Structure formats: structure tokens, C-alpha cells
Amino acid sequence: MKRISVLGSTGSIGTQTLDVARIHKDVQVAALAVHNSIELLETQTREFMPRLVCVYDKDAAEDFKLRVRDLPVTVVSGMEGLIECALLEEIDLVVSAVVGMIGIKPVIEAIRAGKDIAFANKETLVSAGHLIMPLVKEKKVNFLPVDSEHSAIFQSLVGGGEVEKLILTASGGPFRGKKQSELTHVSVADALKHPNWSMGRKITIDSATMVNKGLEVMEASWLFGIPADRIEVVIHPQSIVHSAVEFVDGAVIAQLGIPDMKLPIQYALFYPERRKMQNGRLSLTEQKNLTFEKPVLSELPGLSLAYEAIQAGGSMPVVYNAANEYAVAEFLDNKISFTAIAARIADAMRAHRVIDRPSLSEILETEAWVREYLAVHKIGGLE
Ligand code: MG
């Protein structure tokens, strides 16, 4: 029996994790955690009967307690509650599928307690990779990527061998090939129309700005111990080649498949075992053409700023990520234009003094500083 805790159970990865868990009778869902989507959480709780549930929002947690008072479930809230879900004694594996830096503390605590991690929260690794990866090594836990590109690289590395570079594919999102000047007036609805993947709102906007790929370069660098200058981003609009590894002898090994997150989720849950899956199958003969292009960095500030943040190092990736989280929320609230997202990130990065190897409290302080800074400085391309 595999006992899991799902942090972020009502999000896109969370619901698909439960879809996978539903099919495999040897998976037991012991804990669920959400921000405030208590309606769907109630349905999940009644189906999976976890022992512990966290509703991060304290008021929503009180409402939720009333909804499930007929069930033998303990309801907790806040950061302590989230950490409690990550530390539950009987669980083997924590699925970290919350959105944003909020995942840092629970992931660190879970690794300290020797839990395996199925990891779908790149913002955490971007901000605290230098704290998390040494801990993964020390505690000898499995740290299994769920992000489709990183799962593809992970799968391609199974055979071993010395790596020359990682090839990270990107669909290019809904605005592929467009110039920045054409994107000033795009709507939230336009930016949420991803051509291939169905995902949560934040990551879909990140795909449209290519910030997602910037975060993924940082994520891959931490996960696989490869410097960013040996990670090549390639635009591949069909999203069939999910990423690849080039080895020192020139062999390129890739993982291909239809775009479906259930595959990397299931692979992480049962690694190293592969299980039968009732999904759609890739037919190579039905692929009219698979194309690959170099990204034009001058038209992709979301991605080029990521390279600047990597170059600056220390706390700068924290700023890149935190400013993006802030600006994407503003864009989704119709407060700023689409192109202002990158302008906001650039503005915060310019104002930041880098801290080398920031501690956890320095990371959280830096994030708080970014929020204060952007709340006051309403400049940088705002419409
Ligand atoms: Mg991805």
C-alpha cells in the first residue's frame, strides 16, 4: 500500500493525481490540503476519506469543519496545517502541487522527515533549490519531478551516462511568434487559451509570457545538477517531444507522448515501476510534422529575464519568481496589461540587492520585500 498526501488537491495537478489514485487500489490518500476551494474538497474528502485535511484559509476551514462534521476527519488550517499534512506519520510520499512559494516550508519539512516527494511546485525549487537539493541527498529521499519536461528528462536519464546538455522543449504558448508590441492589449481570456495543455490559471499565464520556461530552466538546473548554460530551450509547438537529454557521445534520448499530465504523475507515484494506463496513445504516423525552433530572446522578456536572474544568482531568482507571482495576480485581476508582467519583474530585479545563498528566512523576507516594493512602485509599463 502506498500512502500519499496531496498538497493542492483541488488544482489541476491535484485533481489529476486523485484521478490516478482512484484507479490504483494500492494507493491510499491519507491527507489533502487546499487553499480555500472547500466545495470540491468536500467531494474529494467523501470519496477518499483522508484522515487529515488542511484548508489554508482559516475562515474557509471553519466552514469546512461544519460540512464534514459527520466524517472521522481532522481539519487543520494555515501554514502549520499544511506542514502537518506533509508530515503525517503513515505517508510515504507527498505530492507537492500547491502554486507558488508557499510550498517551500512543507516540502523542506517533509524531506527532513524522510518522505518521498512528487514535485509539481517549481516556484519552491527556484527560490530554495540550494536548501532543498542538499537535503534530498542527505535524507536519501526520492525527489520525483511531475512537471512534464522534467519527468521527460528524468525518464531519459534512467539508462545513465555522462550528460552533455539538457534540451527543454516549450510549446511557445498562445502567443508564439508574436512580437511584444502586438501583445500590449491581449485579454486575460486570450492569455488563458493554451494550445496544447490544460493547466491551472497561473501556470497558463506563465506559459504565455514564457516565464514558465524560465522557471523550468532553473528547476531543471537544480533537479539534475546541470548549469543553465548547458540547458537549451527549444520551441516545439506540437508538445509531443516532452524534453530530451544529449549525452557526451552525441546520442539524444527523449521522451515522447501526447500532452497528458497523468503520465508524469503516475510515473512519479510508482517510480521506478511503469503501470498500464488507459490514456490516449501517440501515433507517430499521425504526426504530420514535428518542428523545432530557437527562441528569439529579444521578443521574450519573460525568458531573457530568467537568464539574467540566473546570472545574478543568490536571491535574484527569488525576486524573479516573486515579482512574477505578484504581477500575474495583477494581470488576472485586470489591473495591469499582459506586457506589464515582464516589466514588473524587470523593475523589481533592478531594485534588488542580491543576497548570496539566502537562508529560508532571507528568502521569505525577499519575497515580502518584492510584494511591498511592487505595491508602492506602480511604474514599469503599467497601463
Ligand atoms: Mg512544464
Short mmCIF file of C-alpha atoms and ligand atoms in Angstrom, two decimals:
data_model
loop_
_atom_site.label_atom_id
_atom_site.label_comp_id
_atom_site.label_asym_id
_atom_site.label_seq_id
_atom_site.Cartn_x
_atom_site.Cartn_y
_atom_site.Cartn_z
CA MET A 1 0.00 0.00 0.00
CA LYS A 2 1.30 3.45 -0.95
CA ARG A 3 0.04 6.20 1.35
CA ILE A 4 0.11 9.71 -0.02
CA SER A 5 -0.63 13.28 0.96
CA VAL A 6 -1.80 15.66 -1.78
CA LEU A 7 -0.98 19.32 -1.16
CA GLY A 8 -3.04 21.40 -3.58
CA SER A 9 -5.65 18.69 -4.22
CA THR A 10 -8.22 20.88 -5.99
CA GLY A 11 -5.77 22.31 -8.55
CA SER A 12 -5.06 20.84 -11.96
CA ILE A 13 -2.24 18.50 -10.83
CA GLY A 14 -4.07 17.69 -7.59
CA THR A 15 -7.30 16.57 -9.27
CA GLN A 16 -5.37 14.54 -11.85
CA THR A 17 -3.34 12.92 -9.05
CA LEU A 18 -6.62 11.82 -7.48
CA ASP A 19 -7.77 10.52 -10.90
CA VAL A 20 -4.66 8.31 -10.90
CA ALA A 21 -5.13 7.31 -7.23
CA ARG A 22 -8.77 6.34 -7.91
CA ILE A 23 -7.68 3.72 -10.47
CA HIS A 24 -4.96 2.08 -8.36
CA LYS A 25 -6.39 0.32 -5.35
CA ASP A 26 -2.98 0.13 -3.65
CA VAL A 27 -2.84 3.92 -3.27
CA GLN A 28 -4.37 5.39 -0.14
CA VAL A 29 -4.93 9.14 0.14
CA ALA A 30 -4.17 9.94 3.78
CA ALA A 31 -4.20 13.76 3.66
CA LEU A 32 -5.49 16.54 1.41
CA ALA A 33 -4.66 20.25 1.51
CA VAL A 34 -6.22 23.18 -0.37
CA HIS A 35 -6.22 26.96 -0.23
CA ASN A 36 -9.98 27.62 0.00
CA SER A 37 -11.87 25.53 -2.60
CA ILE A 38 -13.95 23.74 0.02
CA GLU A 39 -16.78 22.59 -2.24
CA LEU A 40 -14.59 20.35 -4.38
CA LEU A 41 -12.58 19.42 -1.28
CA GLU A 42 -15.75 18.09 0.36
CA THR A 43 -16.42 15.84 -2.64
CA GLN A 44 -12.81 14.62 -2.54
CA THR A 45 -12.96 14.05 1.21
CA ARG A 46 -16.16 12.00 0.97
CA GLU A 47 -14.66 9.88 -1.81
CA PHE A 48 -11.12 9.30 -0.49
CA MET A 49 -11.79 9.55 3.26
CA PRO A 50 -8.40 11.05 4.25
CA ARG A 51 -7.58 11.15 7.96
CA LEU A 52 -6.33 14.75 7.82
CA VAL A 53 -7.41 17.75 5.72
CA CYS A 54 -5.91 21.25 5.66
CA VAL A 55 -7.83 24.29 4.44
CA TYR A 56 -5.18 27.01 4.39
CA ASP A 57 -7.68 29.86 4.71
CA LYS A 58 -8.83 29.91 8.35
CA ASP A 59 -12.42 31.10 7.71
CA ALA A 60 -12.91 28.55 4.95
CA ALA A 61 -11.53 25.89 7.33
CA GLU A 62 -14.29 26.71 9.87
CA ASP A 63 -16.95 26.39 7.13
CA PHE A 64 -15.39 23.13 6.03
CA LYS A 65 -15.50 21.65 9.54
CA LEU A 66 -19.28 22.08 9.54
CA ARG A 67 -19.62 20.47 6.12
CA VAL A 68 -17.79 17.30 7.16
CA ARG A 69 -18.82 17.04 10.83
CA ASP A 70 -20.33 13.59 10.06
CA LEU A 71 -16.92 12.27 8.94
CA PRO A 72 -13.96 10.99 11.03
CA VAL A 73 -11.58 13.61 9.60
CA THR A 74 -9.39 16.14 11.39
CA VAL A 75 -9.48 19.61 9.80
CA VAL A 76 -6.48 21.92 10.24
CA SER A 77 -5.54 25.28 8.69
CA GLY A 78 -2.74 27.75 7.94
CA MET A 79 0.93 27.01 7.35
CA GLU A 80 1.08 24.72 10.41
CA GLY A 81 -1.80 22.71 8.99
CA LEU A 82 -0.12 22.44 5.59
CA ILE A 83 3.07 21.21 7.27
CA GLU A 84 1.06 18.73 9.36
CA CYS A 85 -0.32 17.23 6.11
CA ALA A 86 3.24 16.89 4.79
CA LEU A 87 4.42 15.16 7.98
CA LEU A 88 1.60 12.70 8.66
CA GLU A 89 3.29 9.65 10.10
CA GLU A 90 1.86 6.94 7.83
CA ILE A 91 2.51 8.64 4.49
CA ASP A 92 5.32 7.52 2.16
CA LEU A 93 5.02 10.26 -0.43
CA VAL A 94 3.94 13.90 -0.53
CA VAL A 95 2.55 15.26 -3.80
CA SER A 96 3.55 18.92 -3.70
CA ALA A 97 1.14 20.58 -6.13
CA VAL A 98 0.46 23.91 -4.46
CA VAL A 99 1.03 27.05 -6.54
CA GLY A 100 3.85 29.38 -5.59
CA MET A 101 6.46 29.79 -2.87
CA ILE A 102 4.00 28.69 -0.19
CA GLY A 103 5.29 25.15 -0.86
CA ILE A 104 8.80 25.81 0.49
CA LYS A 105 8.29 25.05 4.19
CA PRO A 106 6.11 21.93 3.82
CA VAL A 107 8.49 20.43 1.24
CA ILE A 108 11.57 21.07 3.41
CA GLU A 109 9.82 19.61 6.47
CA ALA A 110 8.66 16.53 4.52
CA ILE A 111 12.18 15.82 3.23
CA ARG A 112 13.57 16.22 6.76
CA ALA A 113 11.06 13.60 7.88
CA GLY A 114 12.26 11.23 5.14
CA LYS A 115 9.20 11.41 2.89
CA ASP A 116 9.49 10.93 -0.86
CA ILE A 117 8.28 13.92 -2.87
CA ALA A 118 6.35 14.01 -6.15
CA PHE A 119 7.19 17.52 -7.12
CA ALA A 120 4.91 19.86 -9.08
CA ASN A 121 5.72 23.19 -7.45
CA LYS A 122 8.65 24.66 -9.40
CA GLU A 123 8.48 28.03 -7.61
CA THR A 124 9.74 26.30 -4.46
CA LEU A 125 12.84 24.90 -6.14
CA VAL A 126 13.53 28.16 -7.98
CA SER A 127 13.58 30.05 -4.68
CA ALA A 128 15.17 27.47 -2.38
CA GLY A 129 16.93 24.88 -4.58
CA HIS A 130 20.22 25.46 -2.72
CA LEU A 131 18.49 24.47 0.54
CA ILE A 132 16.31 21.65 -0.81
CA MET A 133 18.65 19.63 -3.03
CA PRO A 134 21.41 19.06 -0.40
CA LEU A 135 18.67 17.94 2.00
CA VAL A 136 17.30 15.49 -0.61
CA LYS A 137 20.79 13.98 -0.85
CA GLU A 138 21.34 13.88 2.91
CA LYS A 139 17.98 12.25 3.66
CA LYS A 140 18.20 9.92 0.63
CA VAL A 141 14.58 10.55 -0.36
CA ASN A 142 13.21 10.23 -3.90
CA PHE A 143 12.54 13.67 -5.34
CA LEU A 144 10.42 12.89 -8.39
CA PRO A 145 9.56 15.57 -10.94
CA VAL A 146 5.95 15.79 -12.12
CA ASP A 147 6.49 18.74 -14.48
CA SER A 148 6.19 17.13 -17.94
CA GLU A 149 9.55 18.40 -19.22
CA HIS A 150 11.41 17.38 -16.09
CA SER A 151 9.73 14.00 -15.98
CA ALA A 152 10.82 13.53 -19.61
CA ILE A 153 14.43 14.38 -18.70
CA PHE A 154 14.24 12.15 -15.61
CA GLN A 155 12.96 9.26 -17.75
CA SER A 156 15.64 9.90 -20.40
CA LEU A 157 18.36 9.73 -17.72
CA VAL A 158 17.31 6.30 -16.42
CA GLY A 159 19.86 4.49 -18.62
CA GLY A 160 22.73 6.56 -17.18
CA GLY A 161 25.72 8.11 -18.97
CA GLU A 162 27.55 11.42 -18.89
CA VAL A 163 25.32 14.34 -19.89
CA GLU A 164 26.39 16.99 -22.41
CA LYS A 165 23.23 19.08 -22.16
CA LEU A 166 19.53 19.08 -21.40
CA ILE A 167 17.06 20.03 -24.12
CA LEU A 168 13.97 21.64 -22.63
CA THR A 169 11.07 21.90 -25.05
CA ALA A 170 8.49 24.71 -24.93
CA SER A 171 5.24 24.94 -26.87
CA GLY A 172 5.62 28.72 -27.06
CA GLY A 173 2.11 29.17 -25.62
CA PRO A 174 -0.79 31.02 -27.25
CA PHE A 175 1.33 33.96 -28.45
CA ARG A 176 4.13 32.05 -30.14
CA GLY A 177 5.82 34.10 -32.87
CA LYS A 178 4.12 37.35 -31.80
CA LYS A 179 6.14 40.47 -31.13
CA GLN A 180 5.90 42.22 -27.75
CA SER A 181 4.36 45.26 -29.49
CA GLU A 182 1.45 43.06 -30.64
CA LEU A 183 0.72 41.83 -27.10
CA THR A 184 0.01 45.04 -25.19
CA HIS A 185 -3.77 44.72 -25.40
CA VAL A 186 -4.32 40.97 -25.21
CA SER A 187 -7.02 39.97 -22.73
CA VAL A 188 -6.88 37.56 -19.80
CA ALA A 189 -9.09 35.16 -21.79
CA ASP A 190 -6.65 35.23 -24.77
CA ALA A 191 -3.69 34.53 -22.49
CA LEU A 192 -5.55 31.63 -20.85
CA LYS A 193 -6.01 29.80 -24.18
CA HIS A 194 -3.11 27.37 -24.20
CA PRO A 195 -2.85 25.48 -27.50
CA ASN A 196 -1.91 22.03 -26.08
CA TRP A 197 -2.07 21.76 -22.31
CA SER A 198 -4.97 22.21 -19.94
CA MET A 199 -3.48 23.63 -16.73
CA GLY A 200 -4.19 25.99 -13.84
CA ARG A 201 -4.55 29.73 -14.45
CA LYS A 202 -1.21 30.86 -13.02
CA ILE A 203 0.90 28.40 -15.00
CA THR A 204 -1.09 29.07 -18.18
CA ILE A 205 -0.27 32.78 -17.95
CA ASP A 206 3.35 31.82 -17.20
CA SER A 207 3.35 29.76 -20.40
CA ALA A 208 2.07 32.74 -22.38
CA THR A 209 4.84 35.02 -21.01
CA MET A 210 7.44 32.20 -21.22
CA VAL A 211 8.24 32.87 -17.56
CA ASN A 212 7.21 29.23 -17.08
CA LYS A 213 10.13 28.15 -19.25
CA GLY A 214 12.47 30.47 -17.36
CA LEU A 215 11.35 28.87 -14.08
CA GLU A 216 11.76 25.44 -15.68
CA VAL A 217 15.37 26.16 -16.68
CA MET A 218 16.08 26.96 -13.02
CA GLU A 219 14.09 23.92 -11.88
CA ALA A 220 15.99 21.61 -14.26
CA SER A 221 19.32 23.05 -13.18
CA TRP A 222 18.59 22.22 -9.51
CA LEU A 223 16.98 18.85 -10.17
CA PHE A 224 19.69 17.47 -12.42
CA GLY A 225 22.73 19.45 -11.26
CA ILE A 226 23.38 20.91 -14.72
CA PRO A 227 24.30 24.62 -15.07
CA ALA A 228 21.84 26.78 -17.02
CA ASP A 229 24.31 27.34 -19.89
CA ARG A 230 24.01 23.60 -20.64
CA ILE A 231 20.21 23.70 -20.76
CA GLU A 232 18.90 24.55 -24.21
CA VAL A 233 15.33 25.81 -24.64
CA VAL A 234 13.77 24.73 -27.93
CA ILE A 235 10.36 25.85 -29.20
CA HIS A 236 8.37 22.77 -30.19
CA PRO A 237 4.77 23.85 -30.86
CA GLN A 238 3.28 20.33 -31.06
CA SER A 239 4.25 19.37 -27.44
CA ILE A 240 4.97 15.76 -28.42
CA VAL A 241 8.67 15.62 -27.52
CA HIS A 242 8.39 16.49 -23.82
CA SER A 243 12.16 17.15 -23.46
CA ALA A 244 15.44 15.35 -24.12
CA VAL A 245 18.97 14.72 -22.94
CA GLU A 246 22.07 14.90 -25.12
CA PHE A 247 24.87 12.65 -23.86
CA VAL A 248 28.61 13.19 -24.38
CA ASP A 249 28.70 10.73 -27.32
CA GLY A 250 26.07 12.79 -29.16
CA ALA A 251 23.17 10.40 -28.50
CA VAL A 252 19.92 12.27 -27.81
CA ILE A 253 17.35 10.42 -25.73
CA ALA A 254 13.88 11.93 -25.47
CA GLN A 255 10.51 11.03 -24.03
CA LEU A 256 7.56 11.44 -26.38
CA GLY A 257 3.84 11.18 -25.81
CA ILE A 258 0.55 13.00 -26.17
CA PRO A 259 0.24 16.00 -23.83
CA ASP A 260 -1.37 14.41 -20.74
CA MET A 261 -0.15 15.17 -17.22
CA LYS A 262 -1.48 11.88 -15.88
CA LEU A 263 1.54 10.08 -17.33
CA PRO A 264 4.22 12.03 -15.43
CA ILE A 265 2.00 11.98 -12.31
CA GLN A 266 1.62 8.21 -12.45
CA TYR A 267 5.32 7.74 -13.22
CA ALA A 268 6.23 9.75 -10.11
CA LEU A 269 3.74 7.87 -7.92
CA PHE A 270 5.02 4.41 -8.85
CA TYR A 271 8.66 5.09 -9.85
CA PRO A 272 10.57 3.03 -10.91
CA GLU A 273 7.60 0.88 -11.93
CA ARG A 274 5.62 1.62 -15.09
CA ARG A 275 1.96 0.76 -14.95
CA LYS A 276 -0.67 0.26 -17.62
CA MET A 277 -2.57 3.44 -18.36
CA GLN A 278 -5.88 3.90 -20.18
CA ASN A 279 -4.79 7.10 -21.87
CA GLY A 280 -4.69 8.24 -25.46
CA ARG A 281 -1.69 6.88 -27.33
CA LEU A 282 0.83 8.64 -29.52
CA SER A 283 0.66 7.56 -33.15
CA LEU A 284 3.85 8.70 -34.89
CA THR A 285 2.31 8.21 -38.34
CA GLU A 286 -0.47 10.66 -37.43
CA GLN A 287 2.09 13.37 -36.63
CA LYS A 288 2.20 15.45 -39.83
CA ASN A 289 5.35 17.22 -38.69
CA LEU A 290 7.28 17.86 -35.52
CA THR A 291 9.07 21.20 -35.64
CA PHE A 292 11.78 22.79 -33.50
CA GLU A 293 12.90 26.43 -33.40
CA LYS A 294 15.32 28.56 -31.43
CA PRO A 295 13.53 31.04 -29.15
CA VAL A 296 14.04 34.72 -30.07
CA LEU A 297 15.12 36.08 -26.69
CA SER A 298 14.76 39.75 -27.69
CA GLU A 299 10.99 39.16 -28.09
CA LEU A 300 10.68 37.02 -24.96
CA PRO A 301 11.46 39.20 -21.92
CA GLY A 302 9.88 36.61 -19.60
CA LEU A 303 12.57 34.14 -20.61
CA SER A 304 15.53 36.50 -21.02
CA LEU A 305 14.92 37.93 -17.52
CA ALA A 306 15.23 34.37 -16.18
CA TYR A 307 18.74 34.13 -17.67
CA GLU A 308 19.59 37.50 -16.07
CA ALA A 309 18.32 36.21 -12.72
CA ILE A 310 20.38 33.01 -13.06
CA GLN A 311 23.44 35.09 -13.97
CA ALA A 312 22.98 37.36 -10.94
CA GLY A 313 22.41 34.26 -8.74
CA GLY A 314 21.78 34.29 -4.96
CA SER A 315 18.40 35.77 -4.15
CA MET A 316 17.71 37.12 -7.68
CA PRO A 317 15.70 34.07 -8.82
CA VAL A 318 13.53 34.60 -5.71
CA VAL A 319 12.82 38.12 -6.93
CA TYR A 320 12.13 36.94 -10.50
CA ASN A 321 9.66 34.39 -9.18
CA ALA A 322 8.01 36.52 -6.50
CA ALA A 323 7.58 39.52 -8.82
CA ASN A 324 6.04 37.22 -11.41
CA GLU A 325 3.60 35.75 -8.86
CA TYR A 326 2.58 39.27 -7.88
CA ALA A 327 2.28 40.57 -11.45
CA VAL A 328 0.35 37.53 -12.75
CA ALA A 329 -2.21 38.03 -9.96
CA GLU A 330 -2.49 41.70 -11.01
CA PHE A 331 -2.96 40.71 -14.66
CA LEU A 332 -5.62 38.11 -13.77
CA ASP A 333 -7.42 40.87 -11.81
CA ASN A 334 -7.30 43.11 -14.90
CA LYS A 335 -5.09 45.60 -13.05
CA ILE A 336 -2.15 45.56 -15.47
CA SER A 337 -1.56 44.71 -19.12
CA PHE A 338 -0.05 41.46 -20.32
CA THR A 339 3.29 43.04 -21.28
CA ALA A 340 3.46 44.78 -17.89
CA ILE A 341 4.07 41.39 -16.23
CA ALA A 342 7.65 41.22 -17.55
CA ALA A 343 8.09 44.96 -16.93
CA ARG A 344 7.11 44.47 -13.28
CA ILE A 345 9.63 41.60 -12.92
CA ALA A 346 12.38 43.70 -14.53
CA ASP A 347 11.57 46.62 -12.25
CA ALA A 348 11.80 44.54 -9.05
CA MET A 349 15.02 42.87 -10.24
CA ARG A 350 16.64 46.24 -10.95
CA ALA A 351 15.80 47.48 -7.45
CA HIS A 352 17.07 44.37 -5.65
CA ARG A 353 20.46 43.95 -3.96
CA VAL A 354 21.48 40.30 -4.29
CA ILE A 355 21.93 38.20 -1.15
CA ASP A 356 24.29 35.25 -1.71
CA ARG A 357 23.00 31.83 -0.62
CA PRO A 358 19.92 33.25 1.14
CA SER A 359 18.63 31.38 4.21
CA LEU A 360 14.99 30.35 4.37
CA SER A 361 14.11 33.46 6.37
CA GLU A 362 16.04 35.65 3.90
CA ILE A 363 14.10 34.03 1.03
CA LEU A 364 10.79 34.78 2.73
CA GLU A 365 11.95 38.32 3.59
CA THR A 366 12.97 38.86 -0.04
CA GLU A 367 9.55 37.72 -1.20
CA ALA A 368 7.89 40.11 1.25
CA TRP A 369 10.16 42.90 0.06
CA VAL A 370 9.14 42.25 -3.58
CA ARG A 371 5.45 42.48 -2.65
CA GLU A 372 5.97 45.74 -0.73
CA TYR A 373 8.10 47.19 -3.50
CA LEU A 374 5.62 46.38 -6.26
CA ALA A 375 2.69 47.63 -4.18
CA VAL A 376 4.34 51.04 -3.95
CA HIS A 377 6.11 51.31 -7.32
CA LYS A 378 3.28 51.37 -9.81
CA ILE A 379 5.64 52.02 -12.71
CA GLY A 380 7.33 49.80 -15.23
CA GLY A 381 4.95 49.64 -18.19
CA LEU A 382 1.66 49.80 -16.31
CA GLU A 383 -1.27 50.82 -18.47
MG MG B 1 6.21 22.14 -17.74
#
